[in-house]
Amino acid sequence: MTENQRRWAAARDRLASAVMSLGYPDEFAELLANQLGSPKAIDRMTGYLVQARPRSVEMIVDEMLAISAETAAWREKKEAEEAQAGYSAWLNSDLRMPDDEA
C-alpha cells in the first residue's frame, strides 16, 4: 500500500467512525468519502461531524455538498491562476511577435 493509499484509508476510517457514532451505517461513510474526493476534504467532514453532531442525514449531506463546492471552487481558482501565469510568461517571452510586426 502506498503512502497516499494509507492517507485515504486512514481518513476514510476516521469518517466511518464519526458516521457510525451518529448511528448511521458504514456504507453512508463510504458514499460521503467517495463524493468528497480527497483525504483533506474527508477530514473536514469528519471534523464537522465530531463538532456539530448533526441530527439528520440532510444536515450531513448539506455539509458534504458545501465542502465539495468549496473544493471545486479552489481547484478552479488554481487552474485559472496557472493558466494566467502561463499566459503572462508567454507575453513576456521572446516567442511572441513584437507589436510592430503584427
mmCIF file with all atom_site columns, C-alpha atoms in Angstrom:
data_model
loop_
_atom_site.group_PDB
_atom_site.id
_atom_site.type_symbol
_atom_site.label_atom_id
_atom_site.label_alt_id
_atom_site.label_comp_id
_atom_site.label_asym_id
_atom_site.label_entity_id
_atom_site.label_seq_id
_atom_site.pdbx_PDB_ins_code
_atom_site.Cartn_x
_atom_site.Cartn_y
_atom_site.Cartn_z
_atom_site.occupancy
_atom_site.B_iso_or_equiv
_atom_site.pdbx_formal_charge
_atom_site.auth_seq_id
_atom_site.auth_comp_id
_atom_site.auth_asym_id
_atom_site.auth_atom_id
_atom_site.pdbx_PDB_model_num
ATOM 1   C CA . MET A 1 1   ? 0.000   0.000  0.000   1.00 0.00 ? 1   MET A CA 1
ATOM 2   C CA . THR A 1 2   ? 1.381   3.408  -0.958  1.00 0.00 ? 2   THR A CA 1
ATOM 3   C CA . GLU A 1 3   ? 1.562   6.372  1.387   1.00 0.00 ? 3   GLU A CA 1
ATOM 4   C CA . ASN A 1 4   ? -1.306  8.059  -0.455  1.00 0.00 ? 4   ASN A CA 1
ATOM 5   C CA . GLN A 1 5   ? -3.462  4.952  -0.113  1.00 0.00 ? 5   GLN A CA 1
ATOM 6   C CA . ARG A 1 6   ? -2.690  4.877  3.617   1.00 0.00 ? 6   ARG A CA 1
ATOM 7   C CA . ARG A 1 7   ? -3.772  8.513  3.960   1.00 0.00 ? 7   ARG A CA 1
ATOM 8   C CA . TRP A 1 8   ? -7.038  7.778  2.128   1.00 0.00 ? 8   TRP A CA 1
ATOM 9   C CA . ALA A 1 9   ? -7.721  4.688  4.222   1.00 0.00 ? 9   ALA A CA 1
ATOM 10  C CA . ALA A 1 10  ? -6.980  6.470  7.492   1.00 0.00 ? 10  ALA A CA 1
ATOM 11  C CA . ALA A 1 11  ? -9.194  9.441  6.567   1.00 0.00 ? 11  ALA A CA 1
ATOM 12  C CA . ARG A 1 12  ? -11.983 7.113  5.476   1.00 0.00 ? 12  ARG A CA 1
ATOM 13  C CA . ASP A 1 13  ? -11.711 5.111  8.716   1.00 0.00 ? 13  ASP A CA 1
ATOM 14  C CA . ARG A 1 14  ? -11.954 8.284  10.810  1.00 0.00 ? 14  ARG A CA 1
ATOM 15  C CA . LEU A 1 15  ? -15.010 9.366  8.827   1.00 0.00 ? 15  LEU A CA 1
ATOM 16  C CA . ALA A 1 16  ? -16.604 5.930  9.219   1.00 0.00 ? 16  ALA A CA 1
ATOM 17  C CA . SER A 1 17  ? -16.061 6.077  12.972  1.00 0.00 ? 17  SER A CA 1
ATOM 18  C CA . ALA A 1 18  ? -17.676 9.514  13.182  1.00 0.00 ? 18  ALA A CA 1
ATOM 19  C CA . VAL A 1 19  ? -20.619 8.482  10.985  1.00 0.00 ? 19  VAL A CA 1
ATOM 20  C CA . MET A 1 20  ? -21.231 5.291  12.970  1.00 0.00 ? 20  MET A CA 1
ATOM 21  C CA . SER A 1 21  ? -21.042 7.210  16.264  1.00 0.00 ? 21  SER A CA 1
ATOM 22  C CA . LEU A 1 22  ? -24.054 9.179  14.992  1.00 0.00 ? 22  LEU A CA 1
ATOM 23  C CA . GLY A 1 23  ? -25.934 5.951  14.335  1.00 0.00 ? 23  GLY A CA 1
ATOM 24  C CA . TYR A 1 24  ? -25.547 5.747  10.565  1.00 0.00 ? 24  TYR A CA 1
ATOM 25  C CA . PRO A 1 25  ? -24.176 2.740  8.665   1.00 0.00 ? 25  PRO A CA 1
ATOM 26  C CA . ASP A 1 26  ? -20.616 2.382  7.437   1.00 0.00 ? 26  ASP A CA 1
ATOM 27  C CA . GLU A 1 27  ? -21.878 2.403  3.832   1.00 0.00 ? 27  GLU A CA 1
ATOM 28  C CA . PHE A 1 28  ? -23.010 6.013  4.316   1.00 0.00 ? 28  PHE A CA 1
ATOM 29  C CA . ALA A 1 29  ? -19.436 6.949  5.255   1.00 0.00 ? 29  ALA A CA 1
ATOM 30  C CA . GLU A 1 30  ? -18.182 5.238  2.100   1.00 0.00 ? 30  GLU A CA 1
ATOM 31  C CA . LEU A 1 31  ? -20.587 7.282  -0.031  1.00 0.00 ? 31  LEU A CA 1
ATOM 32  C CA . LEU A 1 32  ? -19.507 10.503 1.683   1.00 0.00 ? 32  LEU A CA 1
ATOM 33  C CA . ALA A 1 33  ? -15.809 9.695  1.260   1.00 0.00 ? 33  ALA A CA 1
ATOM 34  C CA . ASN A 1 34  ? -16.242 8.918  -2.434  1.00 0.00 ? 34  ASN A CA 1
ATOM 35  C CA . GLN A 1 35  ? -18.098 12.169 -3.032  1.00 0.00 ? 35  GLN A CA 1
ATOM 36  C CA . LEU A 1 36  ? -15.629 14.309 -1.074  1.00 0.00 ? 36  LEU A CA 1
ATOM 37  C CA . GLY A 1 37  ? -12.733 13.062 -3.145  1.00 0.00 ? 37  GLY A CA 1
ATOM 38  C CA . SER A 1 38  ? -9.668  13.814 -1.015  1.00 0.00 ? 38  SER A CA 1
ATOM 39  C CA . PRO A 1 39  ? -8.322  12.979 2.431   1.00 0.00 ? 39  PRO A CA 1
ATOM 40  C CA . LYS A 1 40  ? -8.301  16.678 3.381   1.00 0.00 ? 40  LYS A CA 1
ATOM 41  C CA . ALA A 1 41  ? -11.985 17.091 2.465   1.00 0.00 ? 41  ALA A CA 1
ATOM 42  C CA . ILE A 1 42  ? -12.821 13.850 4.278   1.00 0.00 ? 42  ILE A CA 1
ATOM 43  C CA . ASP A 1 43  ? -11.032 15.153 7.388   1.00 0.00 ? 43  ASP A CA 1
ATOM 44  C CA . ARG A 1 44  ? -13.009 18.420 7.160   1.00 0.00 ? 44  ARG A CA 1
ATOM 45  C CA . MET A 1 45  ? -16.213 16.394 7.050   1.00 0.00 ? 45  MET A CA 1
ATOM 46  C CA . THR A 1 46  ? -15.092 14.284 9.986   1.00 0.00 ? 46  THR A CA 1
ATOM 47  C CA . GLY A 1 47  ? -14.350 17.437 11.981  1.00 0.00 ? 47  GLY A CA 1
ATOM 48  C CA . TYR A 1 48  ? -17.815 18.752 11.222  1.00 0.00 ? 48  TYR A CA 1
ATOM 49  C CA . LEU A 1 49  ? -19.455 15.511 12.332  1.00 0.00 ? 49  LEU A CA 1
ATOM 50  C CA . VAL A 1 50  ? -17.494 15.394 15.571  1.00 0.00 ? 50  VAL A CA 1
ATOM 51  C CA . GLN A 1 51  ? -18.046 19.064 16.448  1.00 0.00 ? 51  GLN A CA 1
ATOM 52  C CA . ALA A 1 52  ? -21.595 19.742 15.195  1.00 0.00 ? 52  ALA A CA 1
ATOM 53  C CA . ARG A 1 53  ? -23.111 16.290 15.801  1.00 0.00 ? 53  ARG A CA 1
ATOM 54  C CA . PRO A 1 54  ? -25.806 16.912 13.155  1.00 0.00 ? 54  PRO A CA 1
ATOM 55  C CA . ARG A 1 55  ? -29.173 15.335 13.838  1.00 0.00 ? 55  ARG A CA 1
ATOM 56  C CA . SER A 1 56  ? -30.233 14.466 10.313  1.00 0.00 ? 56  SER A CA 1
ATOM 57  C CA . VAL A 1 57  ? -28.885 12.950 7.130   1.00 0.00 ? 57  VAL A CA 1
ATOM 58  C CA . GLU A 1 58  ? -29.918 16.136 5.333   1.00 0.00 ? 58  GLU A CA 1
ATOM 59  C CA . MET A 1 59  ? -27.585 18.242 7.505   1.00 0.00 ? 59  MET A CA 1
ATOM 60  C CA . ILE A 1 60  ? -24.718 15.845 6.854   1.00 0.00 ? 60  ILE A CA 1
ATOM 61  C CA . VAL A 1 61  ? -25.312 15.814 3.102   1.00 0.00 ? 61  VAL A CA 1
ATOM 62  C CA . ASP A 1 62  ? -25.661 19.604 3.035   1.00 0.00 ? 62  ASP A CA 1
ATOM 63  C CA . GLU A 1 63  ? -22.246 19.976 4.682   1.00 0.00 ? 63  GLU A CA 1
ATOM 64  C CA . MET A 1 64  ? -20.740 17.404 2.317   1.00 0.00 ? 64  MET A CA 1
ATOM 65  C CA . LEU A 1 65  ? -22.078 19.378 -0.653  1.00 0.00 ? 65  LEU A CA 1
ATOM 66  C CA . ALA A 1 66  ? -20.687 22.621 0.787   1.00 0.00 ? 66  ALA A CA 1
ATOM 67  C CA . ILE A 1 67  ? -17.246 21.079 1.279   1.00 0.00 ? 67  ILE A CA 1
ATOM 68  C CA . SER A 1 68  ? -17.355 19.621 -2.247  1.00 0.00 ? 68  SER A CA 1
ATOM 69  C CA . ALA A 1 69  ? -18.331 23.005 -3.703  1.00 0.00 ? 69  ALA A CA 1
ATOM 70  C CA . GLU A 1 70  ? -15.519 24.790 -1.848  1.00 0.00 ? 70  GLU A CA 1
ATOM 71  C CA . THR A 1 71  ? -13.027 22.194 -3.059  1.00 0.00 ? 71  THR A CA 1
ATOM 72  C CA . ALA A 1 72  ? -14.222 22.561 -6.658  1.00 0.00 ? 72  ALA A CA 1
ATOM 73  C CA . ALA A 1 73  ? -14.014 26.359 -6.440  1.00 0.00 ? 73  ALA A CA 1
ATOM 74  C CA . TRP A 1 74  ? -10.466 26.127 -5.049  1.00 0.00 ? 74  TRP A CA 1
ATOM 75  C CA . ARG A 1 75  ? -9.424  23.787 -7.879  1.00 0.00 ? 75  ARG A CA 1
ATOM 76  C CA . GLU A 1 76  ? -10.917 26.125 -10.496 1.00 0.00 ? 76  GLU A CA 1
ATOM 77  C CA . LYS A 1 77  ? -9.111  29.071 -8.924  1.00 0.00 ? 77  LYS A CA 1
ATOM 78  C CA . LYS A 1 78  ? -5.788  27.223 -9.003  1.00 0.00 ? 78  LYS A CA 1
ATOM 79  C CA . GLU A 1 79  ? -6.326  26.205 -12.648 1.00 0.00 ? 79  GLU A CA 1
ATOM 80  C CA . ALA A 1 80  ? -7.131  29.810 -13.570 1.00 0.00 ? 80  ALA A CA 1
ATOM 81  C CA . GLU A 1 81  ? -4.035  31.065 -11.739 1.00 0.00 ? 81  GLU A CA 1
ATOM 82  C CA . GLU A 1 82  ? -1.883  28.510 -13.559 1.00 0.00 ? 82  GLU A CA 1
ATOM 83  C CA . ALA A 1 83  ? -3.367  29.485 -16.927 1.00 0.00 ? 83  ALA A CA 1
ATOM 84  C CA . GLN A 1 84  ? -2.818  33.169 -16.172 1.00 0.00 ? 84  GLN A CA 1
ATOM 85  C CA . ALA A 1 85  ? 0.785   32.519 -15.161 1.00 0.00 ? 85  ALA A CA 1
ATOM 86  C CA . GLY A 1 86  ? 1.391   30.656 -18.427 1.00 0.00 ? 86  GLY A CA 1
ATOM 87  C CA . TYR A 1 87  ? -0.187  33.450 -20.447 1.00 0.00 ? 87  TYR A CA 1
ATOM 88  C CA . SER A 1 88  ? 1.838   36.088 -18.620 1.00 0.00 ? 88  SER A CA 1
ATOM 89  C CA . ALA A 1 89  ? 5.037   34.095 -19.193 1.00 0.00 ? 89  ALA A CA 1
ATOM 90  C CA . TRP A 1 90  ? 4.192   33.862 -22.891 1.00 0.00 ? 90  TRP A CA 1
ATOM 91  C CA . LEU A 1 91  ? 3.511   37.624 -23.063 1.00 0.00 ? 91  LEU A CA 1
ATOM 92  C CA . ASN A 1 92  ? 6.903   38.312 -21.523 1.00 0.00 ? 92  ASN A CA 1
ATOM 93  C CA . SER A 1 93  ? 8.784   35.783 -23.647 1.00 0.00 ? 93  SER A CA 1
ATOM 94  C CA . ASP A 1 94  ? 10.682  36.045 -26.910 1.00 0.00 ? 94  ASP A CA 1
ATOM 95  C CA . LEU A 1 95  ? 8.250   33.595 -28.538 1.00 0.00 ? 95  LEU A CA 1
ATOM 96  C CA . ARG A 1 96  ? 5.614   36.161 -29.299 1.00 0.00 ? 96  ARG A CA 1
ATOM 97  C CA . MET A 1 97  ? 5.841   38.645 -32.136 1.00 0.00 ? 97  MET A CA 1
ATOM 98  C CA . PRO A 1 98  ? 6.728   42.182 -31.220 1.00 0.00 ? 98  PRO A CA 1
ATOM 99  C CA . ASP A 1 99  ? 3.785   44.567 -31.537 1.00 0.00 ? 99  ASP A CA 1
ATOM 100 C CA . ASP A 1 100 ? 5.303   46.380 -34.540 1.00 0.00 ? 100 ASP A CA 1
ATOM 101 C CA . GLU A 1 101 ? 5.492   43.141 -36.600 1.00 0.00 ? 101 GLU A CA 1
ATOM 102 C CA . ALA A 1 102 ? 1.884   42.085 -36.052 1.00 0.00 ? 102 ALA A CA 1
#
